[in-house]
Coordinates of N, CA and C in Angstrom, one line a residue:
X1 N -6.3 -15.4 6.0 CA -5.2 -15.2 5.0 C -4.3 -14.0 5.6
X2 N -3.0 -14.1 5.2 CA -2.0 -13.2 5.6 C -1.6 -12.2 4.5
X3 N -0.9 -11.2 4.9 CA -0.3 -10.3 4.0 C 0.7 -11.0 3.0
X4 N 1.4 -12.0 3.5 CA 2.3 -12.8 2.6 C 1.5 -13.4 1.5
X5 N 0.3 -13.9 1.8 CA -0.6 -14.5 0.7 C -1.0 -13.5 -0.3
X6 N -1.3 -12.3 0.2 CA -1.7 -11.2 -0.7 C -0.6 -10.9 -1.6
X7 N 0.7 -10.8 -1.0 CA 1.8 -10.4 -1.9 C 2.1 -11.5 -2.9
X8 N 1.9 -12.8 -2.5 CA 2.1 -13.9 -3.5 C 1.3 -13.7 -4.7
X9 N 0.0 -13.3 -4.5 CA -0.9 -13.1 -5.6 C -0.6 -11.8 -6.3
X10 N -0.4 -10.8 -5.6 CA -0.2 -9.4 -6.2 C 1.2 -9.2 -6.7
X11 N 2.1 -9.7 -6.0 CA 3.5 -9.5 -6.4 C 4.2 -8.6 -5.3
X12 N 5.5 -8.6 -5.4 CA 6.3 -7.9 -4.4 C 6.9 -6.6 -4.9
X13 N 6.5 -6.2 -6.1 CA 7.0 -5.0 -6.7 C 6.6 -3.8 -5.9
X14 N 7.5 -2.9 -5.6 CA 7.2 -1.7 -4.8 C 7.9 -0.6 -5.6
X15 N 7.1 0.4 -5.9 CA 7.7 1.6 -6.6 C 8.3 2.5 -5.5
X16 N 9.6 2.8 -5.7 CA 10.2 3.7 -4.7 C 10.8 4.9 -5.5
X17 N 11.1 6.0 -4.7 CA 11.6 7.2 -5.3 C 12.7 7.7 -4.3
X18 N 13.6 8.5 -4.9 CA 14.6 9.2 -4.1 C 14.0 10.4 -3.5
X19 N 14.4 10.8 -2.2 CA 13.8 11.9 -1.6 C 14.0 13.3 -2.3
X20 N 14.9 13.3 -3.3 CA 15.1 14.6 -4.0 C 14.2 14.7 -5.2
X21 N 13.4 13.7 -5.6 CA 12.6 13.8 -6.7 C 11.4 14.9 -6.4
X22 N 11.0 15.6 -7.4 CA 10.0 16.6 -7.2 C 8.6 15.9 -7.1
X23 N 7.7 16.6 -6.6 CA 6.3 16.1 -6.5 C 5.7 16.1 -7.9
X24 N 6.1 17.0 -8.7 CA 5.6 16.9 -10.1 C 6.0 15.6 -10.7
X25 N 7.2 15.2 -10.5 CA 7.7 13.9 -11.0 C 7.0 12.7 -10.3
X26 N 6.7 12.8 -9.0 CA 6.0 11.8 -8.4 C 4.6 11.6 -8.9
X27 N 3.9 12.7 -9.2 CA 2.6 12.6 -9.8 C 2.7 11.9 -11.2
X28 N 3.7 12.1 -11.9 CA 3.9 11.4 -13.2 C 4.0 9.9 -13.0
X29 N 4.8 9.5 -12.0 CA 5.0 8.1 -11.7 C 3.7 7.5 -11.3
X30 N 3.0 8.2 -10.4 CA 1.7 7.6 -9.9 C 0.7 7.4 -11.0
X31 N 0.7 8.4 -11.9 CA -0.3 8.3 -13.1 C 0.2 7.2 -14.0
X32 N 1.5 7.2 -14.4 CA 1.9 6.2 -15.4 C 1.8 4.8 -14.9
X33 N 2.0 4.6 -13.6 CA 2.0 3.2 -13.1 C 0.6 2.9 -12.5
X34 N -0.3 3.8 -12.5 CA -1.7 3.7 -12.0 C -1.7 3.1 -10.5
X35 N -0.9 3.8 -9.7 CA -0.8 3.5 -8.3 C -1.1 4.7 -7.4
X36 N -1.3 4.4 -6.1 CA -1.7 5.5 -5.2 C -0.6 6.1 -4.3
X37 N 0.5 5.4 -4.3 CA 1.6 5.9 -3.4 C 2.9 5.3 -3.8
X38 N 4.0 6.0 -3.5 CA 5.3 5.6 -3.6 C 6.1 5.7 -2.3
X39 N 7.0 4.8 -2.1 CA 7.8 4.8 -0.9 C 9.1 5.6 -1.2
X40 N 9.5 6.3 -0.3 CA 10.7 7.1 -0.4 C 11.9 6.4 0.3
X41 N 12.9 6.2 -0.4 CA 14.1 5.5 0.2 C 15.4 6.3 -0.2
X42 N 16.4 6.1 0.7 CA 17.6 6.8 0.4 C 18.7 5.8 -0.2
X43 N 18.4 4.5 0.0 CA 19.2 3.5 -0.7 C 18.3 2.3 -0.8
X44 N 18.9 1.1 -1.1 CA 18.1 -0.1 -1.3 C 17.4 -0.6 0.0
X45 N 17.9 -0.2 1.1 CA 17.3 -0.8 2.3 C 16.7 0.2 3.3
X46 N 16.9 1.5 3.2 CA 16.5 2.5 4.2 C 15.3 3.2 3.8
X47 N 14.2 2.8 4.3 CA 12.8 3.5 4.1 C 12.7 4.7 4.9
X48 N 12.5 5.8 4.2 CA 12.3 7.1 4.8 C 10.9 7.6 5.0
X49 N 10.0 7.2 4.1 CA 8.6 7.7 4.2 C 7.8 7.2 3.0
X50 N 6.6 7.8 2.9 CA 5.7 7.4 1.8 C 5.0 8.8 1.3
X51 N 4.8 8.8 0.1 CA 4.1 9.9 -0.5 C 2.9 9.3 -1.3
X52 N 1.7 9.7 -0.8 CA 0.4 9.2 -1.4 C -0.3 10.3 -2.2
X53 N -1.3 9.9 -2.9 CA -2.1 10.9 -3.6 C -2.8 11.9 -2.6
X54 N -3.2 11.4 -1.5 CA -3.7 12.3 -0.5 C -2.8 13.3 0.0
X55 N -1.5 12.9 0.2 CA -0.5 13.9 0.6 C -0.4 15.0 -0.5
X56 N -0.4 14.6 -1.7 CA -0.2 15.6 -2.8 C -1.4 16.5 -2.9
X57 N -2.6 16.0 -2.7 CA -3.8 16.8 -2.8 C -3.8 17.8 -1.6
X58 N -3.4 17.3 -0.4 CA -3.3 18.3 0.7 C -2.3 19.4 0.5
X59 N -1.2 19.0 -0.1 CA -0.1 19.9 -0.4 C -0.6 21.0 -1.4
X60 N -1.3 20.5 -2.5 CA -1.8 21.5 -3.5 C -2.9 22.4 -2.9
X61 N -3.7 21.9 -2.0 CA -4.7 22.7 -1.4 C -4.1 23.8 -0.5
X62 N -3.0 23.5 0.2 CA -2.3 24.5 1.1 C -1.3 25.3 0.3
X63 N -0.6 24.8 -0.6 CA 0.5 25.5 -1.2 C 0.3 25.9 -2.7
X64 N -0.8 25.4 -3.3 CA -1.0 25.7 -4.7 C 0.0 25.0 -5.6
X65 N 0.1 25.5 -6.8 CA 0.9 24.8 -7.8 C 2.4 24.8 -7.4
X66 N 2.8 25.7 -6.6 CA 4.2 25.7 -6.2 C 4.6 24.4 -5.3
X67 N 3.5 23.7 -4.8 CA 3.7 22.5 -4.1 C 4.3 21.4 -5.0
X68 N 4.1 21.5 -6.3 CA 4.7 20.5 -7.2 C 6.2 20.6 -7.3
X69 N 6.8 21.8 -6.8 CA 8.2 22.0 -6.8 C 8.9 21.4 -5.6
X70 N 8.0 21.0 -4.6 CA 8.6 20.4 -3.4 C 9.2 19.1 -3.7
X71 N 10.0 18.5 -2.8 CA 10.6 17.2 -3.1 C 9.8 16.1 -2.3
X72 N 10.0 14.9 -2.7 CA 9.3 13.8 -2.0 C 9.8 13.8 -0.5
X73 N 11.1 14.1 -0.3 CA 11.6 14.2 1.1 C 10.9 15.2 1.9
X74 N 10.5 16.3 1.3 CA 9.8 17.4 2.1 C 8.4 17.1 2.4
X75 N 7.7 16.4 1.5 CA 6.3 16.1 1.6 C 6.0 14.8 2.2
X76 N 6.8 13.9 2.2 CA 6.5 12.5 2.6 C 6.0 12.4 4.1
X77 N 5.2 11.4 4.3 CA 4.8 11.0 5.6 C 5.9 10.2 6.2
X78 N 6.5 10.6 7.3 CA 7.6 9.9 7.9 C 7.1 8.8 8.9
X79 N 6.1 9.1 9.6 CA 5.5 8.2 10.7 C 4.7 7.2 10.0
X80 N 5.2 6.0 9.7 CA 4.5 5.0 9.1 C 4.3 3.8 10.0
X81 N 3.3 3.0 9.7 CA 3.0 1.8 10.3 C 3.5 0.7 9.4
X82 N 3.9 -0.4 9.9 CA 4.3 -1.5 9.0 C 3.6 -2.8 9.3
X83 N 3.5 -3.7 8.3 CA 3.0 -5.0 8.5 C 4.2 -5.9 8.3
X84 N 4.0 -7.1 8.7 CA 5.0 -8.2 8.4 C 4.3 -9.3 7.7
X85 N 5.0 -10.2 7.0 CA 4.3 -11.2 6.2 C 3.2 -12.0 7.0
X86 N 3.3 -12.2 8.3 CA 2.4 -12.9 9.0 C 1.2 -12.1 9.5
X87 N 1.2 -10.8 9.2 CA 0.0 -10.0 9.6 C -1.2 -10.4 8.8
X88 N -2.3 -10.7 9.5 CA -3.5 -11.1 8.9 C -4.2 -10.0 8.1
X89 N -5.1 -10.4 7.2 CA -5.9 -9.4 6.5 C -6.7 -8.5 7.5
X90 N -7.3 -9.1 8.5 CA -8.1 -8.3 9.5 C -7.2 -7.3 10.2
X91 N -6.0 -7.8 10.6 CA -5.1 -6.9 11.3 C -4.6 -5.7 10.4
X92 N -4.3 -6.0 9.1 CA -3.9 -5.0 8.2 C -5.1 -4.0 7.9
X93 N -6.3 -4.5 7.7 CA -7.4 -3.7 7.6 C -7.7 -2.8 8.8
X94 N -7.5 -3.3 9.9 CA -7.8 -2.6 11.1 C -6.7 -1.4 11.3
X95 N -5.4 -1.8 11.0 CA -4.4 -0.7 11.0 C -4.7 0.4 10.1
X96 N -5.1 0.1 8.8 CA -5.3 1.1 7.9 C -6.6 1.9 8.2
X97 N -7.6 1.2 8.7 CA -8.9 1.9 9.0 C -8.7 2.9 10.2
X98 N -8.0 2.4 11.3 CA -7.8 3.2 12.5 C -6.8 4.3 12.2
X99 N -5.8 4.1 11.4 CA -4.8 5.1 11.1 C -5.2 6.0 9.9
X100 N -6.3 5.7 9.3 CA -6.9 6.5 8.2 C -5.8 6.6 7.1
X101 N -5.2 5.5 6.7 CA -4.3 5.5 5.5 C -4.6 4.3 4.7
X102 N -4.2 4.3 3.4 CA -4.5 3.3 2.5 C -3.4 2.4 2.0
X103 N -2.2 2.6 2.4 CA -1.0 1.9 2.0 C -0.2 1.4 3.1
X104 N 0.2 0.2 3.2 CA 0.9 -0.4 4.3 C 2.1 -1.1 3.8
X105 N 3.3 -0.6 4.1 CA 4.6 -1.3 3.7 C 4.7 -2.6 4.5
X106 N 5.2 -3.6 3.9 CA 5.4 -4.9 4.5 C 6.9 -5.1 4.7
X107 N 7.4 -5.3 5.9 CA 8.8 -5.5 6.2 C 9.0 -6.8 6.8
X108 N 10.0 -7.5 6.4 CA 10.4 -8.8 7.0 C 11.8 -8.8 7.4
X109 N 12.1 -8.9 8.7 CA 13.4 -8.9 9.3 C 14.1 -7.6 8.9
X110 N 13.4 -6.5 8.8 CA 14.1 -5.2 8.5 C 14.2 -4.9 7.0
X111 N 13.8 -5.9 6.2 CA 13.8 -5.7 4.7 C 12.4 -5.4 4.2
X112 N 12.3 -4.4 3.3 CA 11.1 -4.1 2.6 C 10.8 -5.2 1.6
X113 N 9.6 -5.9 1.8 CA 9.3 -7.0 0.9 C 8.0 -6.7 0.1
X114 N 7.3 -5.6 0.3 CA 6.1 -5.3 -0.4 C 5.3 -4.2 0.1
X115 N 4.2 -3.9 -0.5 CA 3.3 -2.8 -0.1 C 1.9 -3.3 -0.4
X116 N 1.0 -3.3 0.5 CA -0.3 -3.6 0.3 C -1.2 -2.4 0.5
X117 N -2.3 -2.4 -0.3 CA -3.2 -1.3 -0.2 C -4.5 -1.8 0.4
X118 N -5.4 -0.9 0.8 CA -6.7 -1.3 1.3 C -7.5 -2.1 0.2
X119 N -7.3 -1.6 -1.0 CA -7.9 -2.3 -2.1 C -7.4 -3.7 -2.3
X120 N -6.1 -4.0 -2.0 CA -5.6 -5.3 -2.1 C -6.3 -6.2 -1.0
X121 N -6.4 -5.7 0.2 CA -7.0 -6.4 1.3 C -8.5 -6.7 1.0
X122 N -9.2 -5.7 0.5 CA -10.6 -5.9 0.3 C -10.8 -6.9 -0.9
X123 N -10.0 -6.8 -1.9 CA -10.1 -7.8 -3.0 C -9.9 -9.2 -2.5
X124 N -8.9 -9.4 -1.7 CA -8.6 -10.7 -1.1 C -9.8 -11.2 -0.3
X125 N -10.3 -10.4 0.5 CA -11.5 -10.8 1.3 C -12.7 -11.1 0.5
X126 N -12.9 -10.4 -0.6 CA -14.1 -10.7 -1.5 C -13.8 -12.0 -2.2
X127 N -12.6 -12.2 -2.7 CA -12.3 -13.5 -3.3 C -12.5 -14.7 -2.3
X128 N -12.1 -14.5 -1.1 CA -12.3 -15.6 -0.1 C -13.8 -15.8 0.1
X129 N -14.6 -14.8 0.2 CA -16.1 -14.9 0.4 C -16.7 -15.6 -0.8
X130 N -16.3 -15.3 -2.0 CA -16.9 -15.9 -3.2 C -16.6 -17.4 -3.2
X131 N -15.3 -17.7 -2.8 CA -14.9 -19.1 -2.7 C -15.8 -19.9 -1.7
X132 N -16.0 -19.3 -0.6 CA -16.8 -19.9 0.5 C -18.3 -20.1 0.0
X133 N -18.8 -19.1 -0.7 CA -20.2 -19.2 -1.2 C -20.3 -20.4 -2.2
X134 N -19.3 -20.4 -3.1 CA -19.3 -21.5 -4.1 C -19.2 -22.8 -3.5
X135 N -18.4 -23.0 -2.4 CA -18.3 -24.2 -1.7 C -19.6 -24.6 -1.0
X136 N -20.2 -23.6 -0.4 CA -21.5 -23.9 0.2 C -22.6 -24.3 -0.8
X137 N -22.6 -23.6 -1.9 CA -23.6 -23.9 -2.9 C -23.3 -25.3 -3.5
X138 N -22.1 -25.6 -3.7 CA -21.7 -27.0 -4.2 C -22.1 -28.1 -3.2
X139 N -21.9 -27.8 -1.9 CA -22.3 -28.7 -0.8 C -23.8 -28.9 -0.7
X140 N -24.5 -27.8 -0.8 CA -26.0 -27.9 -0.7 C -26.5 -28.6 -1.9
X141 N -26.0 -28.3 -3.1 CA -26.5 -28.9 -4.3 C -26.2 -30.4 -4.4
X142 N -25.1 -30.8 -3.8 CA -24.7 -32.2 -3.8 C -25.4 -33.0 -2.8
X143 N -26.0 -32.3 -1.7 CA -26.7 -33.1 -0.7 C -28.2 -33.2 -0.9
X144 N -28.7 -32.5 -2.0 CA -30.1 -32.5 -2.2 C -30.5 -33.7 -3.0

């Protein structure tokens, strides 16, 4: 299965923020939307970086509560890896595992089309395995 299939099931909605938003406001967005990361953009098409829960925790550990006054543009991770719709689940999982990150922007011909998390990939793999097991059980039960 590909990242495109995961996005078809999960949806293409991506939460984005302006680089000037404070980290305090980012935490509110993450909490309200029950998500783990937001993408930072300067307009509809230019992706600047990503701010994740891990980034915020590291910031708070090093800067204390004043870290909440920082902006998304100051805290964001700029060096990101990207998937494309044809990226397989295995490729996406390998990228995230090797890079030690949990969120992978999906870009198609330069346009942001989605965001997948390691949880999305694992959920997809589990669903596939369950379907395979059901098929095998049905096959074995039918041949007995």
